[in-house]
């Protein structure tokens, strides 16, 4: 084989592996999933923070110039439906619907169907609050639209690798996720280019004047700037340098962590000094898209190691409430530390070793690390601790131990009608 | 493999097209924007509109406030008050509450009036080129009070004063503070570099209502 043929073959195989990496592989499954959870949590936090002031911000009677309804434009019926005369006094329904779909989105329920609704309701909630929306809200609208096309379930798209529909979905997911990265880069590039034309950014005094203002400043920081004007110079040029170099250097593996730390610092400064909570926190979130799966896997493994090993749980196949409990836990078991098994006919050798009557008396668990059995409410509490934020319920379970309340509650549930609602035979776990 | 290439090319073309439109839409005036700017705008406007001009090219450095004062039945005017000072203080103490956005809502009342005044000023300067006339807001009081921006501020002021049992009238002032320049930072004699205000006419409702009109 001559050199030219070798070159051709080499180029061909490189090209094919490039095409496969975009159309068949999903190397950022965990990154996409973590980003989805973080981003939807941010949207939820944003709405919940504003909810106490809904009549001052979203209501048609609020002292605010509301964005109008655009009946002649097709998009007016999508992004501004809340302003329609029929809906404008029912804005709370839009907020409630947004909260519900966001919760579904955070917990990963029906993502393909739910994310378009998240986009729709978020657009409308933003439309209702009109002029006070900032860059953070603007970016969130774009990102929630992009996420419609991204596989954020954390699981590979089902189907054969050569299936056309699967190839289409995978290509869309990968390229649109890449588009999210480009969008973040565009934000900084655009902001940086416009700042370069400003005299206050050129002479390093921008931060000094921003912090003197009432809207974005703080009396304490204003005084600090007067006492140490060099801080303004450093802060202004650091911001400019970051915005102008981030779009090019964030792609470099070695420089990326440095840029992310720099960016997070910059935006935390914006949150605390200038009060730009929405924009600052959203931009901090955006850095998540630049991480590889391995990074999250390492964090996950570290957090998993803090949870103290797996637990095997024998669930009575005839107990309806137990089966529902196990299904919910399976959904929430991010670290996959809970293994559910059948109490009547367990597959686990550890559970098999226990007398059948004891297995059915109360929910039984085997802690692999401690090599010990627990039962009843102790199993429930241990199972909940294995969930990502389960530790938050620890005080509740400690309180329940007082006067053996936990046993009384467990006894109530175990003997209630809820427990026996399987129609016949053995329910599948 | 051919199927993969075909699909990737289609999806890639869509995404690259979208990126190009975004770049054209956001770029400063240039040759491409002159030719394709309108197409990019029409494409971006419905769902992809974006603006990243926060603090650029120069940050807004002034602070605009809405001040309100009320008149009681004895004809005595109370002091000017900033109805949002407590929200501002709370926001300075806690950056994570929704008070920031609430403050933005109320700040828009005064900023809306200032924006309207700026528009009128600009138009006046183009037409009359008389700085002394154009920079005096009282010359445009009719235009200002007829504007939506003032109507919102007026409604708000009326709400504040009508909460007082003895309130019969109210007045709105929009005041803009410009911070001391860097070169004046150690000058203790003044707090601000300059202060501009637009004081609107007094408004009454209580006395008229008392007379049953």
Coordinates of C-alpha atoms in Angstrom, one line a residue:
Chain A
X1 CA 0.0 0.0 0.0
X2 CA 1.5 3.4 -1.0
X3 CA 1.6 6.4 1.4
X4 CA -1.3 8.2 -0.3
X5 CA -3.6 5.2 0.2
X6 CA -2.5 5.0 3.8
X7 CA -3.2 8.7 4.3
X8 CA -6.6 8.3 2.7
X9 CA -7.5 5.4 4.9
X10 CA -6.3 7.2 8.0
X11 CA -8.4 10.3 7.1
X12 CA -11.4 8.1 6.3
X13 CA -11.3 6.2 9.6
X14 CA -10.8 9.5 11.6
X15 CA -13.7 11.0 9.8
X16 CA -15.9 8.0 10.5
X17 CA -15.0 8.0 14.2
X18 CA -15.8 11.7 14.3
X19 CA -19.2 11.1 12.7
X20 CA -19.9 8.2 15.1
X21 CA -19.0 10.3 18.1
X22 CA -21.7 12.8 17.2
X23 CA -24.3 10.5 15.9
X24 CA -24.1 7.3 18.0
X25 CA -22.2 8.1 21.2
X26 CA -23.4 10.1 24.2
X27 CA -20.3 10.9 26.2
X28 CA -21.9 13.6 28.3
X29 CA -24.9 11.8 29.7
X30 CA -24.2 12.6 33.4
X31 CA -23.2 16.2 32.6
X32 CA -26.5 16.8 30.8
X33 CA -28.5 15.2 33.6
X34 CA -26.7 17.3 36.3
X35 CA -27.2 20.4 34.2
X36 CA -30.9 19.7 33.8
X37 CA -31.4 19.2 37.5
X38 CA -29.4 22.3 38.4
X39 CA -31.0 24.5 35.7
X40 CA -34.6 23.6 36.5
X41 CA -33.9 24.0 40.2
X42 CA -32.6 27.5 39.4
X43 CA -35.9 28.3 37.4
X44 CA -37.9 26.9 40.4
X45 CA -35.9 29.0 42.9
X46 CA -36.4 32.1 40.7
X47 CA -40.2 31.7 40.7
X48 CA -40.4 30.8 44.3
X49 CA -38.4 33.8 45.4
X50 CA -40.8 36.1 43.5
X51 CA -44.0 34.3 44.5
X52 CA -44.5 36.2 47.8
X53 CA -44.5 39.4 45.7
X54 CA -46.6 38.1 42.9
X55 CA -49.2 40.8 43.0
X56 CA -46.5 43.5 42.8
X57 CA -44.7 41.8 40.0
X58 CA -46.9 39.6 37.8
X59 CA -50.4 41.0 38.4
X60 CA -52.0 43.1 35.6
X61 CA -52.8 45.7 38.4
X62 CA -49.1 45.9 39.4
X63 CA -47.4 49.3 39.0
X64 CA -45.5 48.1 36.0
X65 CA -45.5 48.6 32.3
X66 CA -46.6 45.1 31.2
X67 CA -45.6 43.6 27.9
X68 CA -48.7 43.5 25.7
X69 CA -50.4 40.6 24.0
X70 CA -49.5 40.4 20.3
X71 CA -52.5 38.7 18.6
X72 CA -51.3 39.3 15.1
X73 CA -48.0 37.5 15.7
X74 CA -47.9 33.7 15.9
X75 CA -45.3 33.8 18.6
X76 CA -47.6 36.1 20.7
X77 CA -49.8 33.1 21.3
X78 CA -46.9 31.1 22.6
X79 CA -44.7 33.4 24.6
X80 CA -47.2 36.0 25.5
X81 CA -50.4 34.0 26.1
X82 CA -50.5 35.1 29.7
X83 CA -51.1 38.7 28.5
X84 CA -54.2 37.6 26.6
X85 CA -57.2 39.5 28.1
X86 CA -58.8 36.1 29.0
X87 CA -55.7 34.9 30.9
X88 CA -54.1 38.0 32.3
X89 CA -55.9 37.8 35.6
X90 CA -55.2 34.1 35.8
X91 CA -51.5 34.5 35.8
X92 CA -51.2 32.5 39.0
X93 CA -52.3 29.4 37.0
X94 CA -49.3 29.9 34.8
X95 CA -47.0 30.2 37.8
X96 CA -48.6 27.0 39.4
X97 CA -48.2 25.1 36.1
X98 CA -44.6 26.2 35.8
X99 CA -43.8 25.0 39.3
X100 CA -45.5 21.6 38.6
X101 CA -43.7 21.0 35.3
X102 CA -40.4 22.2 36.9
X103 CA -40.8 19.6 39.7
X104 CA -41.5 16.9 37.1
X105 CA -38.4 18.1 35.1
X106 CA -36.2 18.1 38.2
X107 CA -37.2 14.5 39.1
X108 CA -36.9 13.4 35.5
X109 CA -40.5 12.5 34.9
X110 CA -41.6 12.4 31.2
X111 CA -38.8 14.7 30.1
X112 CA -39.5 14.6 26.4
X113 CA -43.0 15.9 27.1
X114 CA -42.4 18.0 30.1
X115 CA -39.5 20.2 28.9
X116 CA -41.5 21.9 26.1
X117 CA -44.0 22.8 28.8
X118 CA -41.3 24.2 31.0
X119 CA -40.2 26.4 28.1
X120 CA -43.7 27.5 27.4
X121 CA -44.7 28.3 31.0
X122 CA -41.3 30.0 31.8
X123 CA -41.7 32.2 28.7
X124 CA -45.2 33.3 29.9
X125 CA -44.2 33.8 33.5
X126 CA -41.3 36.0 32.3
X127 CA -43.7 37.8 29.9
X128 CA -46.0 38.6 32.8
X129 CA -43.2 40.3 34.8
X130 CA -42.2 42.3 31.8
X131 CA -39.6 45.0 32.2
X132 CA -37.7 43.7 35.2
X133 CA -36.4 40.6 33.4
X134 CA -32.6 40.6 33.1
X135 CA -29.9 38.7 31.2
X136 CA -30.3 35.7 33.5
X137 CA -34.0 35.4 32.5
X138 CA -33.1 36.0 28.9
X139 CA -30.5 33.2 28.9
X140 CA -32.9 30.9 30.8
X141 CA -35.5 31.2 28.0
X142 CA -32.9 30.2 25.4
X143 CA -31.5 27.4 27.4
X144 CA -34.9 25.9 28.2
X145 CA -35.7 25.8 24.5
X146 CA -32.4 24.2 23.6
X147 CA -32.9 21.5 26.3
X148 CA -36.0 20.3 24.5
X149 CA -33.6 18.6 22.0
X150 CA -31.1 17.3 24.6
X151 CA -31.2 13.9 26.2
X152 CA -31.1 14.9 29.8
X153 CA -32.4 11.7 31.2
X154 CA -29.0 10.3 32.1
X155 CA -29.7 7.2 30.2
X156 CA -28.7 6.4 26.6
X157 CA -31.3 6.9 23.9
X158 CA -33.0 3.5 23.4
X159 CA -32.9 1.6 20.1
X160 CA -30.4 0.0 17.7
X161 CA -27.3 2.0 17.0
X162 CA -28.1 2.1 13.2
X163 CA -31.7 3.1 13.8
X164 CA -32.3 6.4 11.8
X165 CA -34.5 7.9 14.5
X166 CA -31.9 7.1 17.2
X167 CA -29.2 8.6 15.1
X168 CA -31.3 11.8 14.6
X169 CA -32.0 12.1 18.4
X170 CA -28.4 11.5 19.3
X171 CA -27.1 14.0 16.8
X172 CA -29.6 16.6 17.9
X173 CA -28.8 16.0 21.6
X174 CA -25.0 16.2 21.1
X175 CA -25.1 19.2 18.7
X176 CA -27.6 21.2 20.7
X177 CA -25.7 20.6 23.9
X178 CA -22.7 21.9 22.1
X179 CA -24.8 24.9 21.1
X180 CA -25.5 25.6 24.8
X181 CA -21.7 25.9 25.2
X182 CA -21.5 28.2 22.2
X183 CA -24.3 30.3 23.6
X184 CA -22.4 30.8 26.9
X185 CA -19.4 31.8 24.9
X186 CA -21.5 34.3 22.8
X187 CA -22.8 35.9 26.0
X188 CA -19.3 36.8 27.1
X189 CA -18.0 37.6 23.7
X190 CA -20.9 40.0 23.0
X191 CA -20.7 41.6 26.4
X192 CA -16.9 42.0 26.2
X193 CA -16.9 43.6 22.7
X194 CA -19.5 46.2 23.7
X195 CA -17.6 46.9 26.9
X196 CA -14.4 47.6 25.0
X197 CA -16.1 50.6 23.5
X198 CA -17.0 52.2 26.8
X199 CA -14.7 54.9 28.2
X200 CA -15.3 53.8 31.8
X201 CA -14.2 50.3 31.0
X202 CA -11.2 51.6 29.1
X203 CA -9.9 53.7 32.0
X204 CA -10.7 51.1 34.7
X205 CA -13.4 53.2 36.5
X206 CA -16.5 51.2 35.6
X207 CA -16.6 49.3 38.8
X208 CA -16.1 52.5 40.8
X209 CA -19.1 54.1 39.3
X210 CA -21.3 51.0 39.3
X211 CA -20.9 50.6 43.0
X212 CA -21.6 54.3 43.7
X213 CA -25.1 53.9 42.1
X214 CA -28.2 53.0 44.2
X215 CA -29.4 50.3 41.9
X216 CA -26.3 48.1 41.6
X217 CA -24.2 49.5 44.5
X218 CA -23.9 49.1 48.2
X219 CA -23.1 51.9 50.6
X220 CA -20.2 49.8 52.2
X221 CA -18.7 48.9 48.9
X222 CA -19.1 52.5 47.6
X223 CA -16.9 53.7 50.5
X224 CA -14.4 50.9 49.9
X225 CA -14.1 52.0 46.3
X226 CA -13.4 55.6 47.4
X227 CA -10.8 54.5 49.9
X228 CA -9.1 52.0 47.6
X229 CA -9.7 53.0 43.9
X230 CA -7.1 50.5 42.8
X231 CA -9.8 47.8 43.5
X232 CA -12.0 49.3 40.8
X233 CA -9.1 49.2 38.4
X234 CA -8.3 45.6 39.1
X235 CA -12.0 44.5 39.1
X236 CA -12.8 46.4 35.8
X237 CA -9.8 45.0 33.9
X238 CA -10.3 41.5 35.4
X239 CA -13.9 41.5 34.1
X240 CA -12.8 42.7 30.7
X241 CA -10.0 40.3 30.4
X242 CA -12.2 37.4 31.5
X243 CA -15.0 38.3 29.0
X244 CA -12.6 38.7 26.1
X245 CA -10.5 35.6 26.7
X246 CA -13.1 33.1 28.1
X247 CA -14.6 32.4 24.6
X248 CA -11.2 31.2 23.2
X249 CA -9.4 29.7 26.2
X250 CA -12.3 27.8 27.9
X251 CA -11.8 25.1 25.2
X252 CA -8.3 24.4 26.5
X253 CA -8.5 21.4 29.0
X254 CA -5.7 22.8 31.2
X255 CA -7.1 26.3 31.4
X256 CA -10.7 25.4 31.8
X257 CA -10.8 24.8 35.6
X258 CA -9.0 28.1 36.1
X259 CA -11.5 29.9 33.9
X260 CA -14.4 28.3 35.6
X261 CA -13.1 29.3 39.1
X262 CA -12.5 32.8 37.8
X263 CA -16.0 33.0 36.3
X264 CA -17.7 31.7 39.4
X265 CA -15.7 34.3 41.5
X266 CA -16.7 37.1 39.2
X267 CA -20.4 36.1 39.2
X268 CA -20.5 35.6 43.0
X269 CA -19.0 39.1 43.2
X270 CA -21.9 40.4 41.0
X271 CA -24.4 38.6 43.3
X272 CA -23.1 40.0 46.6
X273 CA -21.8 43.4 45.5
X274 CA -24.3 44.4 42.8
X275 CA -27.3 42.2 43.9
X276 CA -27.6 40.6 40.5
X277 CA -28.8 37.3 41.9
X278 CA -30.7 36.1 38.8
X279 CA -27.9 36.8 36.2
X280 CA -25.0 35.9 38.5
X281 CA -26.4 32.6 39.7
X282 CA -27.6 31.6 36.2
X283 CA -24.1 32.2 34.7
X284 CA -22.5 30.2 37.5
X285 CA -24.8 27.3 36.5
X286 CA -23.8 27.6 32.9
X287 CA -20.2 26.6 33.7
X288 CA -21.5 23.1 34.4
X289 CA -21.9 22.4 30.7
X290 CA -18.1 22.6 30.3
X291 CA -17.4 19.7 32.6
X292 CA -16.9 16.1 31.4
X293 CA -18.9 13.2 32.7
X294 CA -15.8 11.9 34.6
X295 CA -15.8 14.9 36.9
X296 CA -19.4 14.3 38.0
X297 CA -18.7 10.6 38.3
X298 CA -15.8 11.3 40.7
X299 CA -18.0 13.7 42.7
X300 CA -20.8 11.1 42.7
X301 CA -18.4 8.4 43.9
X302 CA -17.1 10.6 46.6
X303 CA -20.6 11.5 47.9
X304 CA -21.6 7.8 47.5
X305 CA -18.7 6.8 49.8
X306 CA -20.1 9.2 52.5
X307 CA -23.4 7.3 52.4
X308 CA -22.1 4.2 54.0
X309 CA -22.6 1.4 51.5
X310 CA -25.6 -0.4 50.0
X311 CA -28.7 -1.7 51.7
X312 CA -30.7 -4.7 50.6
X313 CA -34.4 -4.3 51.4
X314 CA -37.0 -7.1 51.4
X315 CA -40.4 -5.8 50.3
X316 CA -43.5 -7.8 50.8
X317 CA -44.9 -8.5 47.3
X318 CA -48.5 -8.3 48.7
X319 CA -48.0 -4.9 50.3
X320 CA -49.2 -2.1 48.0
X321 CA -47.8 0.8 50.0
X322 CA -44.4 -1.0 50.3
X323 CA -44.3 -1.4 46.5
X324 CA -45.2 2.2 45.9
X325 CA -42.5 3.3 48.4
X326 CA -39.9 1.1 46.6
X327 CA -40.9 2.6 43.2
X328 CA -40.5 6.2 44.5
X329 CA -37.1 5.4 46.1
X330 CA -35.9 3.7 42.9
X331 CA -36.6 7.0 41.1
X332 CA -34.8 9.1 43.7
X333 CA -31.9 6.7 44.3
X334 CA -29.3 8.8 42.6
X335 CA -26.3 6.8 44.1
X336 CA -28.0 3.4 43.5
X337 CA -27.4 2.3 47.1
X338 CA -30.8 0.7 47.7
X339 CA -31.4 -2.8 46.3
X340 CA -35.0 -3.9 46.6
X341 CA -35.8 -7.5 46.8
X342 CA -38.9 -9.7 47.4
X343 CA -39.7 -10.6 51.0
X344 CA -41.5 -13.9 50.1
X345 CA -38.9 -15.2 47.6
X346 CA -35.7 -13.1 47.9
X347 CA -32.9 -13.5 45.5
X348 CA -30.4 -12.0 48.0
X349 CA -28.6 -14.7 50.1
X350 CA -28.5 -12.4 53.1
X351 CA -32.3 -12.1 53.1
X352 CA -32.8 -15.8 52.3
X353 CA -30.9 -16.6 55.5
X354 CA -33.7 -14.9 57.6
X355 CA -36.8 -16.8 58.6
X356 CA -39.7 -16.1 56.3
X357 CA -42.1 -15.0 59.1
X358 CA -39.5 -12.4 60.2
X359 CA -39.1 -11.2 56.7
X360 CA -42.8 -10.6 56.4
X361 CA -43.4 -9.2 59.9
X362 CA -41.9 -5.8 59.0
X363 CA -39.8 -4.4 56.2
X364 CA -36.4 -6.0 56.5
X365 CA -33.1 -4.5 55.5
X366 CA -29.5 -5.8 55.4
X367 CA -26.7 -3.2 55.6
X368 CA -23.8 -4.6 53.6
X369 CA -21.1 -2.5 55.2
X370 CA -22.2 -3.2 58.7
X371 CA -23.2 -6.7 57.9
X372 CA -26.3 -6.3 60.1
X373 CA -30.1 -6.6 59.8
X374 CA -32.5 -3.8 60.6
X375 CA -36.2 -3.7 60.4
X376 CA -39.3 -1.4 60.4
X377 CA -38.9 2.3 60.6
X378 CA -35.1 1.9 60.8
X379 CA -35.1 0.5 57.3
X380 CA -37.2 3.4 56.1
X381 CA -34.9 6.0 57.7
X382 CA -31.7 4.3 56.4
X383 CA -33.2 4.1 52.9
X384 CA -34.0 7.8 53.0
X385 CA -30.5 8.7 54.2
X386 CA -29.1 7.0 51.1
X387 CA -30.9 9.5 48.9
X388 CA -29.1 12.7 47.8
X389 CA -30.7 15.1 50.3
X390 CA -32.0 12.4 52.7
X391 CA -29.8 13.5 55.5
X392 CA -32.0 16.6 55.8
X393 CA -34.7 14.4 57.3
X394 CA -32.3 13.0 60.0
X395 CA -33.6 15.4 62.7
X396 CA -37.2 14.2 62.0
X397 CA -36.3 10.5 62.4
X398 CA -34.3 11.3 65.6
X399 CA -37.4 13.1 67.0
X400 CA -39.6 10.2 66.0
X401 CA -37.5 7.9 68.2
X402 CA -38.6 9.9 71.2
X403 CA -41.2 7.8 73.1
X404 CA -40.9 5.2 70.3
X405 CA -43.1 7.3 68.1
X406 CA -41.5 5.8 65.0
X407 CA -42.6 2.3 66.0
X408 CA -46.1 3.5 66.6
X409 CA -46.3 5.2 63.2
X410 CA -44.8 2.2 61.5
X411 CA -47.3 -0.1 63.3
X412 CA -50.2 2.1 62.1
X413 CA -49.0 1.9 58.5
X414 CA -48.1 -1.8 58.5
X415 CA -51.6 -2.7 59.8
X416 CA -53.5 -0.2 57.7
X417 CA -55.6 -1.0 54.6
X418 CA -53.0 0.7 52.5
X419 CA -50.7 -2.2 53.1
X420 CA -53.0 -4.8 51.5
X421 CA -54.2 -3.5 48.3
X422 CA -52.7 -5.9 45.8
X423 CA -55.7 -7.6 44.2
X424 CA -54.3 -11.1 44.1
X425 CA -51.1 -13.1 44.2
X426 CA -47.7 -11.5 44.3
X427 CA -47.1 -8.0 43.2
X428 CA -44.0 -7.3 41.1
X429 CA -41.3 -5.3 42.8
Chain B
X1 CA -22.3 5.4 7.8
X2 CA -23.8 7.3 4.9
X3 CA -27.0 7.7 6.9
X4 CA -25.1 9.0 9.9
X5 CA -23.2 11.6 7.7
X6 CA -26.5 12.7 6.1
X7 CA -28.3 13.2 9.4
X8 CA -25.3 14.9 11.0
X9 CA -25.0 17.3 8.0
X10 CA -28.7 18.2 8.3
X11 CA -28.5 18.8 12.1
X12 CA -25.2 20.5 11.8
X13 CA -26.4 22.9 9.2
X14 CA -29.4 23.9 11.4
X15 CA -27.2 24.5 14.4
X16 CA -24.5 26.4 12.5
X17 CA -27.2 28.5 10.8
X18 CA -28.6 29.4 14.2
X19 CA -25.2 30.3 15.5
X20 CA -24.5 32.5 12.5
X21 CA -27.8 34.3 12.9
X22 CA -27.1 34.9 16.6
X23 CA -23.6 36.3 15.8
X24 CA -25.0 38.6 13.1
X25 CA -27.8 39.8 15.3
X26 CA -25.5 40.5 18.2
X27 CA -22.6 42.0 16.3
X28 CA -22.0 45.7 16.1
X29 CA -22.7 47.4 12.8
X30 CA -20.6 45.8 10.1
X31 CA -20.8 44.8 6.4
X32 CA -22.6 41.5 7.0
X33 CA -25.0 43.0 9.5
X34 CA -25.9 45.8 7.0
X35 CA -26.8 43.1 4.5
X36 CA -28.3 40.4 6.7
X37 CA -29.3 42.3 9.8
X38 CA -33.0 42.4 9.0
X39 CA -33.2 38.7 8.3
X40 CA -31.3 37.9 11.5
X41 CA -33.6 40.2 13.5
X42 CA -36.7 38.6 12.0
X43 CA -35.3 35.2 12.9
X44 CA -34.2 36.0 16.4
X45 CA -37.1 38.2 17.5
X46 CA -39.8 35.6 18.3
X47 CA -37.9 33.1 20.5
X48 CA -34.2 33.8 20.4
X49 CA -34.0 37.5 21.2
X50 CA -31.0 38.3 23.3
X51 CA -29.2 41.3 24.7
X52 CA -25.9 41.1 26.6
X53 CA -25.2 44.8 27.0
X54 CA -25.3 44.8 30.8
X55 CA -23.1 47.7 32.0
X56 CA -21.9 48.3 28.4
X57 CA -20.7 50.3 26.6
X58 CA -20.8 52.3 29.8
X59 CA -22.7 51.4 33.0
X60 CA -25.6 53.6 34.1
X61 CA -24.1 55.5 37.0
X62 CA -27.0 57.6 38.2
X63 CA -29.6 56.7 40.8
X64 CA -33.2 57.6 40.1
X65 CA -35.8 57.8 42.8
X66 CA -39.4 58.5 43.1
X67 CA -40.3 60.8 46.0
X68 CA -43.9 61.4 47.2
X69 CA -45.4 63.8 49.6
X70 CA -48.9 64.0 50.9
X71 CA -51.1 67.0 52.0
X72 CA -53.4 66.7 55.0
X73 CA -56.9 68.2 55.5
X74 CA -55.3 71.2 57.3
X75 CA -53.4 72.0 54.1
X76 CA -50.1 71.0 55.6
X77 CA -47.7 69.2 53.3
X78 CA -45.7 66.3 54.8
X79 CA -42.0 65.9 54.1
X80 CA -40.9 64.2 50.8
X81 CA -40.5 60.5 51.4
X82 CA -38.9 57.7 49.4
X83 CA -41.5 54.9 49.6
X84 CA -39.0 52.3 48.7
X85 CA -36.2 53.0 51.1
X86 CA -37.1 50.1 53.4
X87 CA -37.1 47.7 50.5
X88 CA -33.7 49.0 49.4
X89 CA -32.3 48.6 53.0
X90 CA -33.7 45.0 53.1
X91 CA -32.1 44.3 49.7
X92 CA -28.7 45.6 50.9
X93 CA -28.9 43.3 53.9
X94 CA -30.0 40.2 52.0
X95 CA -29.1 39.7 48.4
X96 CA -31.0 36.4 48.1
X97 CA -34.5 37.6 48.7
X98 CA -37.0 38.7 46.0
X99 CA -36.7 42.2 47.2
X100 CA -34.2 43.0 44.5
X101 CA -36.7 42.3 41.7
X102 CA -39.4 44.1 43.7
X103 CA -37.2 47.1 43.9
X104 CA -36.6 46.9 40.1
X105 CA -40.4 47.1 39.7
X106 CA -40.7 50.2 41.7
X107 CA -37.5 51.8 40.3
X108 CA -39.1 51.5 36.9
X109 CA -41.7 54.0 38.0
X110 CA -39.1 56.8 38.2
X111 CA -36.9 55.4 35.5
X112 CA -39.9 55.4 33.1
X113 CA -40.5 59.1 33.7
X114 CA -36.8 59.9 33.2
X115 CA -36.7 57.9 30.0
X116 CA -39.7 59.8 28.7
X117 CA -38.1 63.1 29.7
X118 CA -34.9 62.1 27.9
X119 CA -36.9 61.4 24.7
X120 CA -38.6 64.8 24.9
X121 CA -35.3 66.5 25.6
X122 CA -33.6 64.8 22.7
X123 CA -36.4 65.8 20.3
X124 CA -36.4 69.3 21.6
X125 CA -32.6 69.7 21.2
X126 CA -32.9 68.5 17.6
X127 CA -35.8 70.9 16.8
X128 CA -35.0 74.0 18.9
X129 CA -31.4 73.7 19.8
X130 CA -32.0 75.9 22.8
X131 CA -30.3 74.2 25.7
X132 CA -31.8 76.5 28.4
X133 CA -35.3 75.8 27.2
X134 CA -34.8 72.0 26.6
X135 CA -33.2 71.3 29.9
X136 CA -36.1 72.7 31.9
X137 CA -38.6 70.0 32.6
X138 CA -41.4 72.4 33.5
X139 CA -41.5 73.4 29.8
X140 CA -42.8 69.9 29.0
X141 CA -45.0 69.3 31.9
X142 CA -48.1 68.6 29.8
X143 CA -46.3 66.0 27.7
X144 CA -44.8 64.4 30.8
X145 CA -48.0 64.2 32.8
X146 CA -49.9 62.7 29.8
X147 CA -47.3 59.9 29.5
X148 CA -48.0 56.4 30.6
X149 CA -44.9 56.4 32.7
X150 CA -46.1 59.4 34.8
X151 CA -49.6 57.9 35.1
X152 CA -48.1 54.8 36.8
X153 CA -46.1 57.0 39.2
X154 CA -49.1 59.2 39.8
X155 CA -51.4 56.2 40.6
X156 CA -48.8 54.9 43.0
X157 CA -48.4 58.2 44.8
X158 CA -52.2 58.5 45.1
X159 CA -52.3 55.0 46.6
X160 CA -49.6 55.9 49.1
X161 CA -51.4 59.2 50.2
X162 CA -54.9 57.7 50.1
X163 CA -53.8 55.3 52.8
X164 CA -53.5 58.3 55.2
X165 CA -56.8 59.0 56.9
X166 CA -56.3 62.8 56.6
X167 CA -54.8 62.8 53.1
X168 CA -56.3 65.1 50.5
X169 CA -53.6 65.6 48.0
X170 CA -50.2 64.3 46.8
X171 CA -47.3 65.3 44.7
X172 CA -44.6 63.4 42.8
X173 CA -41.0 64.2 42.4
X174 CA -38.5 62.2 40.3
X175 CA -35.0 62.9 41.4
X176 CA -31.8 61.7 39.9
X177 CA -28.5 61.6 41.8
X178 CA -25.2 61.6 39.9
X179 CA -22.3 60.2 42.0
X180 CA -19.2 62.3 42.7
X181 CA -16.6 62.0 40.0
X182 CA -13.5 60.1 40.8
X183 CA -11.6 63.4 40.9
X184 CA -14.1 64.7 43.5
X185 CA -14.1 61.6 45.7
X186 CA -12.4 63.2 48.7
X187 CA -14.5 66.4 48.5
X188 CA -16.6 66.1 51.8
X189 CA -18.6 69.3 51.0
X190 CA -20.9 67.5 48.7
X191 CA -22.6 64.1 48.6
X192 CA -23.3 64.0 44.9
X193 CA -21.8 65.4 41.8
X194 CA -25.1 66.8 40.7
X195 CA -28.8 66.3 41.4
X196 CA -31.6 66.7 38.8
X197 CA -35.3 66.7 39.7
X198 CA -38.6 66.9 38.0
X199 CA -41.3 68.1 40.3
X200 CA -44.8 67.4 39.1
X201 CA -47.9 69.5 39.9
X202 CA -49.8 69.0 43.1
X203 CA -52.8 66.7 42.7
X204 CA -55.9 66.7 44.9
X205 CA -58.8 64.3 45.4
X206 CA -59.9 64.4 49.0
X207 CA -61.4 67.9 49.0
X208 CA -63.3 67.3 45.8
X209 CA -64.6 64.0 47.2
X210 CA -65.7 65.7 50.5
X211 CA -67.8 68.1 48.5
X212 CA -69.6 65.2 46.9
X213 CA -68.5 66.1 43.4

